[in-house]
Tab-separated table of C-alpha atoms in Angstrom:
chain	number	residue	atom	x	y	z
D	1	UNK	CA	2.423	14.276	27.234
D	2	UNK	CA	1.887	12.699	30.655
D	3	UNK	CA	2.505	8.990	30.904
D	4	UNK	CA	2.292	8.306	34.635
D	5	UNK	CA	0.259	5.213	35.376
D	6	UNK	CA	-1.635	4.752	38.615
D	7	UNK	CA	-1.922	0.985	38.118
D	8	UNK	CA	-0.463	-1.254	40.805
D	9	UNK	CA	0.076	-4.978	41.249
D	10	UNK	CA	-1.160	-7.302	43.968
D	11	UNK	CA	-1.635	-10.983	44.760
D	12	UNK	CA	-5.187	-12.356	44.777
D	13	UNK	CA	-6.784	-15.844	44.964
D	14	UNK	CA	-7.173	-17.427	41.538
D	15	UNK	CA	-10.964	-17.697	41.877
D	16	UNK	CA	-11.144	-13.906	42.279
D	17	UNK	CA	-9.028	-13.182	39.205
D	18	UNK	CA	-11.688	-13.119	36.464
D	19	UNK	CA	-11.449	-9.814	34.610
D	20	UNK	CA	-8.047	-9.009	36.084
D	21	UNK	CA	-4.829	-8.452	34.113
D	22	UNK	CA	-1.875	-10.794	34.605
D	23	UNK	CA	1.262	-8.966	35.700
D	24	UNK	CA	3.658	-11.632	34.356
D	25	UNK	CA	3.890	-14.642	32.032
D	26	UNK	CA	2.742	-17.988	33.412
D	27	UNK	CA	4.722	-21.012	32.232
D	28	UNK	CA	3.266	-24.459	31.625
D	29	UNK	CA	5.425	-27.594	31.808
D	30	UNK	CA	4.200	-30.992	30.644
D	31	UNK	CA	7.201	-33.311	31.012
D	32	UNK	CA	8.276	-34.735	27.678
D	33	UNK	CA	5.525	-32.848	25.833
D	34	UNK	CA	5.599	-29.089	26.250
D	35	UNK	CA	7.316	-26.247	28.009
D	36	UNK	CA	6.295	-22.691	27.235
D	37	UNK	CA	4.055	-19.754	28.031
D	38	UNK	CA	0.460	-20.710	28.788
D	39	UNK	CA	-0.717	-17.202	29.700
D	40	UNK	CA	1.125	-14.055	28.747
D	41	UNK	CA	1.631	-10.892	30.712
D	42	UNK	CA	-1.314	-8.625	30.022
D	43	UNK	CA	-3.796	-11.478	29.520
D	44	UNK	CA	-7.228	-10.697	30.936
D	45	UNK	CA	-8.288	-13.709	32.977
D	46	UNK	CA	-11.522	-15.404	31.852
D	47	UNK	CA	-13.819	-17.783	33.740
D	48	UNK	CA	-12.738	-20.668	31.491
D	49	UNK	CA	-9.078	-20.009	32.383
D	50	UNK	CA	-9.535	-20.891	36.058
D	51	UNK	CA	-9.428	-24.734	35.714
D	52	UNK	CA	-6.337	-24.460	33.496
D	53	UNK	CA	-4.620	-22.185	36.004
D	54	UNK	CA	-5.424	-24.604	38.833
D	55	UNK	CA	-3.925	-27.478	36.811
D	56	UNK	CA	-0.766	-25.386	36.640
D	57	UNK	CA	-0.774	-25.249	40.412
D	58	UNK	CA	-1.817	-21.611	40.623
D	59	UNK	CA	-3.875	-20.821	43.706
D	60	UNK	CA	-2.891	-17.151	43.675
D	61	UNK	CA	-2.082	-14.752	40.840
D	62	UNK	CA	-0.055	-11.584	40.586
D	63	UNK	CA	-2.402	-9.150	38.781
D	64	UNK	CA	-2.490	-5.534	37.717
D	65	UNK	CA	-5.199	-3.129	38.774
D	66	UNK	CA	-6.078	-0.684	36.010
D	67	UNK	CA	-6.767	2.678	37.559
D	68	UNK	CA	-9.141	5.404	36.390
D	69	UNK	CA	-8.009	6.955	33.124
D	70	UNK	CA	-5.952	3.907	32.104
D	71	UNK	CA	-6.563	1.560	29.159
D	72	UNK	CA	-5.371	-2.009	28.630
D	73	UNK	CA	-3.246	-2.575	25.507
D	74	UNK	CA	-5.875	-4.791	23.835
D	75	UNK	CA	-8.609	-2.174	24.089
D	76	UNK	CA	-6.147	0.507	22.998
D	77	UNK	CA	-5.227	-1.469	19.870
D	78	UNK	CA	-8.877	-1.883	18.904
D	79	UNK	CA	-9.588	1.824	19.339
D	80	UNK	CA	-6.519	2.713	17.296
D	81	UNK	CA	-7.468	0.302	14.512
D	82	UNK	CA	-10.994	1.711	14.253
D	83	UNK	CA	-9.603	5.225	13.870
D	84	UNK	CA	-6.859	4.273	11.405
D	85	UNK	CA	-8.926	2.487	8.775
D	86	UNK	CA	-10.376	4.163	5.716
D	87	UNK	CA	-12.103	2.752	2.646
D	88	UNK	CA	-10.908	-0.702	1.628
D	89	UNK	CA	-9.179	-1.574	4.922
D	90	UNK	CA	-10.471	-3.983	7.573
D	91	UNK	CA	-9.193	-5.561	10.780
D	92	UNK	CA	-9.867	-8.508	13.054
D	93	UNK	CA	-10.640	-7.333	16.577
D	94	UNK	CA	-8.752	-10.334	18.012
D	95	UNK	CA	-5.442	-8.959	19.262
D	96	UNK	CA	-2.159	-10.858	19.393
D	97	UNK	CA	0.205	-9.744	22.142
D	98	UNK	CA	-1.527	-6.367	22.148
D	99	UNK	CA	-1.193	-5.914	18.369
D	100	UNK	CA	-3.794	-5.678	15.609
D	101	UNK	CA	-3.135	-6.095	11.890
D	102	UNK	CA	-4.967	-3.950	9.361
D	103	UNK	CA	-5.629	-5.749	6.070
D	104	UNK	CA	-6.708	-4.934	2.537
D	105	UNK	CA	-10.401	-5.658	1.968
D	106	UNK	CA	-9.726	-6.118	-1.750
D	107	UNK	CA	-6.923	-5.890	-4.287
D	108	UNK	CA	-5.919	-2.314	-4.899
D	109	UNK	CA	-3.545	0.558	-4.325
D	110	UNK	CA	-2.583	1.238	-0.718
D	111	UNK	CA	-2.746	4.915	0.188
D	112	UNK	CA	-1.113	6.156	3.380
D	113	UNK	CA	-1.531	9.656	4.775
D	114	UNK	CA	2.164	9.879	5.596
D	115	UNK	CA	1.914	13.284	7.265
D	116	UNK	CA	-0.817	12.106	9.638
D	117	UNK	CA	1.042	8.837	10.302
D	118	UNK	CA	4.177	10.760	11.235
D	119	UNK	CA	2.204	13.035	13.557
D	120	UNK	CA	0.590	10.004	15.184
D	121	UNK	CA	3.930	8.296	15.774
D	122	UNK	CA	5.390	11.369	17.450
D	123	UNK	CA	3.404	10.101	20.442
D	124	UNK	CA	6.066	7.885	22.053
D	125	UNK	CA	3.700	5.232	23.451
D	126	UNK	CA	1.998	4.559	20.100
D	127	UNK	CA	3.279	2.084	17.504
D	128	UNK	CA	1.915	2.068	13.957
D	129	UNK	CA	4.108	0.352	11.357
D	130	UNK	CA	2.943	0.321	7.735
D	131	UNK	CA	3.867	-0.624	4.202
D	132	UNK	CA	4.771	2.106	1.727
D	133	UNK	CA	2.056	4.255	0.242
D	134	UNK	CA	1.191	3.466	-3.406
D	135	UNK	CA	1.958	-0.235	-2.919
D	136	UNK	CA	-0.257	-2.677	-4.812
D	137	UNK	CA	-1.792	-5.063	-2.280
D	138	UNK	CA	-3.877	-8.201	-2.613
D	139	UNK	CA	-7.047	-8.928	-0.654
D	140	UNK	CA	-6.181	-10.017	2.877
D	141	UNK	CA	-2.613	-8.720	2.838
D	142	UNK	CA	-1.406	-6.828	5.906
D	143	UNK	CA	-1.001	-3.100	5.273
D	144	UNK	CA	-0.301	-1.963	8.835
D	145	UNK	CA	0.172	-3.250	12.378
D	146	UNK	CA	-0.642	-1.104	15.393
D	147	UNK	CA	-0.470	-1.290	19.162
D	148	UNK	CA	0.071	0.671	22.325
D	149	UNK	CA	3.656	0.136	23.451
D	150	UNK	CA	3.053	-0.152	27.220
D	151	UNK	CA	0.746	-2.760	28.738
D	152	UNK	CA	-1.350	0.054	30.178
D	153	UNK	CA	-1.735	3.378	28.367
D	154	UNK	CA	-3.060	6.687	29.601
D	155	UNK	CA	-6.542	7.548	28.280
D	156	UNK	CA	-5.513	11.082	27.321
D	157	UNK	CA	-2.574	9.794	25.318
D	158	UNK	CA	-4.703	7.253	23.477
D	159	UNK	CA	-7.413	9.825	22.780
D	160	UNK	CA	-4.841	12.176	21.269
D	161	UNK	CA	-3.686	9.439	18.886
D	162	UNK	CA	-7.235	8.486	17.947
D	163	UNK	CA	-8.074	12.141	17.277
D	164	UNK	CA	-5.178	12.495	14.818
D	165	UNK	CA	-6.322	9.447	12.852
D	166	UNK	CA	-9.996	10.431	12.887
D	167	UNK	CA	-9.218	14.008	11.844
D	168	UNK	CA	-7.416	12.577	8.808
D	169	UNK	CA	-10.476	10.519	7.914
D	170	UNK	CA	-8.468	7.378	8.563
D	171	UNK	CA	-4.795	7.061	7.694
D	172	UNK	CA	-4.952	3.909	5.554
D	173	UNK	CA	-7.151	3.146	2.552
D	174	UNK	CA	-7.035	0.847	-0.465
D	175	UNK	CA	-8.262	2.173	-3.800
D	176	UNK	CA	-9.780	-0.384	-6.182
D	177	UNK	CA	-8.046	-0.788	-9.531
D	178	UNK	CA	-10.034	-0.402	-12.736
D	179	UNK	CA	-9.754	-2.901	-15.591
D	180	UNK	CA	-10.260	-0.618	-18.588
D	181	UNK	CA	-10.515	-1.450	-22.272
D	182	UNK	CA	-6.964	-0.618	-23.268
D	183	UNK	CA	-5.644	0.398	-26.645
D	184	UNK	CA	-1.970	0.302	-27.641
D	185	UNK	CA	-0.312	2.277	-30.430
D	186	UNK	CA	3.141	1.044	-31.447
D	187	UNK	CA	5.114	3.736	-33.281
D	188	UNK	CA	8.294	3.650	-35.337
D	189	UNK	CA	9.138	3.433	-39.028
D	190	UNK	CA	11.299	0.355	-38.537
D	191	UNK	CA	8.447	-1.645	-36.963
D	192	UNK	CA	5.702	-0.259	-39.208
D	193	UNK	CA	7.679	-1.156	-42.335
D	194	UNK	CA	8.520	-4.624	-41.041
D	195	UNK	CA	12.281	-4.077	-40.852
D	196	UNK	CA	12.225	-5.322	-37.255
D	197	UNK	CA	9.700	-7.227	-35.164
D	198	UNK	CA	7.746	-5.365	-32.515
D	199	UNK	CA	8.845	-6.059	-28.933
D	200	UNK	CA	6.600	-3.551	-27.151
D	201	UNK	CA	3.224	-5.283	-27.428
D	202	UNK	CA	4.113	-8.559	-25.609
D	203	UNK	CA	5.669	-6.639	-22.712
D	204	UNK	CA	2.802	-4.167	-22.377
D	205	UNK	CA	0.219	-6.943	-22.700
D	206	UNK	CA	1.821	-8.854	-19.836
D	207	UNK	CA	1.909	-5.809	-17.557
D	208	UNK	CA	-1.697	-4.879	-18.358
D	209	UNK	CA	-2.951	-8.459	-18.048
D	210	UNK	CA	-1.544	-8.668	-14.512
D	211	UNK	CA	-4.162	-6.055	-13.561
D	212	UNK	CA	-6.961	-7.664	-15.552
D	213	UNK	CA	-7.125	-4.953	-18.217
D	214	UNK	CA	-9.056	-5.730	-21.403
D	215	UNK	CA	-6.490	-5.342	-24.189
D	216	UNK	CA	-7.364	-4.490	-27.773
D	217	UNK	CA	-5.203	-5.549	-30.717
D	218	UNK	CA	-2.332	-3.056	-31.039
D	219	UNK	CA	-2.282	-0.512	-33.837
D	220	UNK	CA	0.941	0.339	-35.657
D	221	UNK	CA	1.958	3.757	-36.942
D	222	UNK	CA	5.072	5.171	-38.627
D	223	UNK	CA	6.901	8.180	-37.206
D	224	UNK	CA	4.237	10.406	-38.703
D	225	UNK	CA	2.273	12.772	-36.500
D	226	UNK	CA	-0.947	12.529	-38.489
D	227	UNK	CA	-0.848	8.723	-38.525
D	228	UNK	CA	-0.305	8.510	-34.767
D	229	UNK	CA	-3.172	10.952	-34.160
D	230	UNK	CA	-5.355	8.841	-36.463
D	231	UNK	CA	-4.581	5.694	-34.445
D	232	UNK	CA	-5.419	7.429	-31.170
D	233	UNK	CA	-8.696	8.738	-32.618
D	234	UNK	CA	-9.538	5.266	-33.902
D	235	UNK	CA	-9.016	3.730	-30.468
D	236	UNK	CA	-11.223	6.365	-28.850
D	237	UNK	CA	-14.003	5.709	-31.380
D	238	UNK	CA	-13.738	1.993	-30.613
D	239	UNK	CA	-14.350	2.649	-26.928
D	240	UNK	CA	-10.844	2.592	-25.483
D	241	UNK	CA	-10.833	3.696	-21.843
D	242	UNK	CA	-7.050	3.779	-21.546
D	243	UNK	CA	-4.393	4.307	-24.231
D	244	UNK	CA	-0.674	3.619	-24.350
D	245	UNK	CA	1.521	5.067	-27.090
D	246	UNK	CA	4.800	3.152	-27.220
D	247	UNK	CA	8.011	4.534	-28.664
D	248	UNK	CA	8.953	7.860	-30.181
D	249	UNK	CA	9.316	9.555	-26.794
D	250	UNK	CA	12.919	10.799	-27.011
D	251	UNK	CA	14.237	14.141	-28.297
D	252	UNK	CA	15.345	12.576	-31.601
D	253	UNK	CA	13.876	14.543	-34.557
D	254	UNK	CA	12.054	11.428	-35.783
D	255	UNK	CA	10.410	10.856	-32.399
D	256	UNK	CA	7.196	12.855	-32.501
D	257	UNK	CA	4.812	10.698	-30.419
D	258	UNK	CA	4.509	13.245	-27.630
D	259	UNK	CA	3.584	15.966	-30.126
D	260	UNK	CA	0.992	13.647	-31.671
D	261	UNK	CA	-0.498	12.843	-28.257
D	262	UNK	CA	-0.969	16.557	-27.578
D	263	UNK	CA	-2.523	17.141	-31.007
D	264	UNK	CA	-4.906	14.240	-30.432
D	265	UNK	CA	-6.414	16.335	-27.643
D	266	UNK	CA	-4.484	15.307	-24.544
D	267	UNK	CA	-4.723	17.704	-21.608
D	268	UNK	CA	-2.647	18.169	-18.451
D	269	UNK	CA	0.293	16.646	-20.300
D	270	UNK	CA	3.433	16.118	-18.227
D	271	UNK	CA	6.578	14.854	-19.934
D	272	UNK	CA	9.883	13.900	-18.377
D	273	UNK	CA	10.552	12.347	-14.977
D	274	UNK	CA	13.411	12.063	-12.512
D	275	UNK	CA	13.100	8.289	-12.602
D	276	UNK	CA	15.709	6.017	-14.157
D	277	UNK	CA	14.802	4.039	-16.142
D	278	UNK	CA	11.906	6.115	-17.416
D	279	UNK	CA	13.053	9.714	-17.851
D	280	UNK	CA	11.113	10.187	-21.123
D	281	UNK	CA	7.708	9.074	-19.842
D	282	UNK	CA	4.554	11.066	-20.649
D	283	UNK	CA	1.168	11.296	-18.948
D	284	UNK	CA	-1.956	13.076	-20.132
D	285	UNK	CA	-5.649	12.442	-20.649
D	286	UNK	CA	-8.189	12.962	-23.406
D	287	UNK	CA	-11.415	13.607	-21.546
D	288	UNK	CA	-11.492	10.876	-18.922
D	289	UNK	CA	-9.256	8.527	-20.942
D	290	UNK	CA	-5.678	8.390	-19.578
D	291	UNK	CA	-2.944	8.418	-22.213
D	292	UNK	CA	0.589	7.240	-21.442
D	293	UNK	CA	3.647	7.807	-23.596
D	294	UNK	CA	5.837	4.770	-22.971
D	295	UNK	CA	9.597	5.137	-23.547
D	296	UNK	CA	11.810	2.405	-24.988
D	297	UNK	CA	13.340	1.576	-21.591
D	298	UNK	CA	10.456	-0.842	-20.941
D	299	UNK	CA	12.003	-3.085	-23.601
D	300	UNK	CA	15.212	-3.539	-21.616
D	301	UNK	CA	14.331	-3.297	-17.911
D	302	UNK	CA	11.907	-5.367	-15.868
D	303	UNK	CA	10.956	-2.384	-13.701
D	304	UNK	CA	10.636	1.188	-14.954
D	305	UNK	CA	8.618	4.309	-14.250
D	306	UNK	CA	5.694	2.577	-15.990
D	307	UNK	CA	5.525	-0.045	-13.241
D	308	UNK	CA	5.491	2.679	-10.603
D	309	UNK	CA	2.754	4.775	-12.205
D	310	UNK	CA	0.521	2.229	-13.950
D	311	UNK	CA	-1.245	1.153	-10.718
D	312	UNK	CA	-1.861	4.788	-9.782
D	313	UNK	CA	-3.424	5.484	-13.172
D	314	UNK	CA	-5.618	2.374	-12.860
D	315	UNK	CA	-6.685	3.636	-9.425
D	316	UNK	CA	-8.041	6.756	-11.116
D	317	UNK	CA	-5.336	9.197	-10.087
D	318	UNK	CA	-4.412	12.238	-12.181
D	319	UNK	CA	-0.608	12.339	-12.396
D	320	UNK	CA	0.801	15.840	-11.915
D	321	UNK	CA	4.214	17.402	-12.309
D	322	UNK	CA	4.482	17.394	-8.507
D	323	UNK	CA	3.785	13.647	-8.443
D	324	UNK	CA	6.565	13.036	-10.954
D	325	UNK	CA	8.991	15.287	-9.077
D	326	UNK	CA	8.297	13.406	-5.830
D	327	UNK	CA	9.436	10.177	-7.499
D	328	UNK	CA	12.996	11.525	-7.717
D	329	UNK	CA	13.584	10.369	-4.129
D	330	UNK	CA	13.794	6.598	-4.608
D	331	UNK	CA	13.549	6.856	-8.374
D	332	UNK	CA	16.928	5.304	-9.146
D	333	UNK	CA	16.822	1.629	-10.123
D	334	UNK	CA	19.965	-0.219	-9.034
D	335	UNK	CA	19.792	-2.643	-11.984
D	336	UNK	CA	20.284	-5.646	-9.733
D	337	UNK	CA	21.493	-8.844	-11.370
D	338	UNK	CA	18.268	-10.475	-10.181
D	339	UNK	CA	15.320	-8.080	-10.086
D	340	UNK	CA	13.104	-8.308	-6.988
D	341	UNK	CA	10.771	-5.422	-7.820
D	342	UNK	CA	8.474	-4.421	-6.156
D	343	UNK	CA	10.249	-5.753	-3.056
D	344	UNK	CA	13.070	-3.218	-3.361
D	345	UNK	CA	13.748	0.518	-2.855
D	346	UNK	CA	12.821	1.510	-6.430
D	347	UNK	CA	9.850	3.840	-6.523
D	348	UNK	CA	9.410	3.891	-2.746
């Protein structure tokens, strides 16, 4: 794609510089107080800048002339930002060194159209750096920064980039997270009979509470298919909008939770992932109520497949076999001595 600029530079009197683009940085020195850049290259001179420039001893300025078909970096960044944003993403039109930050309008799940982003960034004069898709973000957090790389960009080049983003319906969006009434079924003969104390409920409560979920008192069931089905049915009758069944997810003959989940009416059931820890995870739904089969790994690891997928479920996504398969790339937890999840490669 052509990238030949017709812009040129010239020297003009400072009082004729309003609306012109500075061709270089202008340094300000106040002895004993300050030395640094007062006006940066690319700054568009304003009427109120003239007295300041005169105090710096500037009677003439070296400025750029933007030719037909050329766009200043600030305008380019604004046009890019408008095209990039989807639902739940906002931006401040005030640029900083030609760059604009896109931010989350509310807490939620960041979704990035990675294919469209890649296509956009094949244009060598466009910069668009983002966080990973499926990242949980808080209101006001930066999700992307974008700019034109040169000070002056060709209109055709910019239009091509804008078209890619607009054709995708925006490349960045933030899905709100639901806060459903959540029921938990703890399975296992050893817990049900009181031989050992339950460890699942406190961990699951903490994870759910971090998203504001309304948590019902957990139900306990032995390794008995009919009893587990009964607990699930009871939660549904009590208005549960989200159900977790903890334990009994392995291939051991006593572990029949996944069979019980299916018999309770779960559809689109997918079991088994290429994520470690979390290989024996299950997802399904009964009507519009998501049901998760939670493996025992959540008892021993701070971050598991549950932490990767829980936000997506709360964002209303249906988890498919393809979704689980895609997690294989980046699905290996390194079991660091000090866990920094989610600021780490796991699940990215």
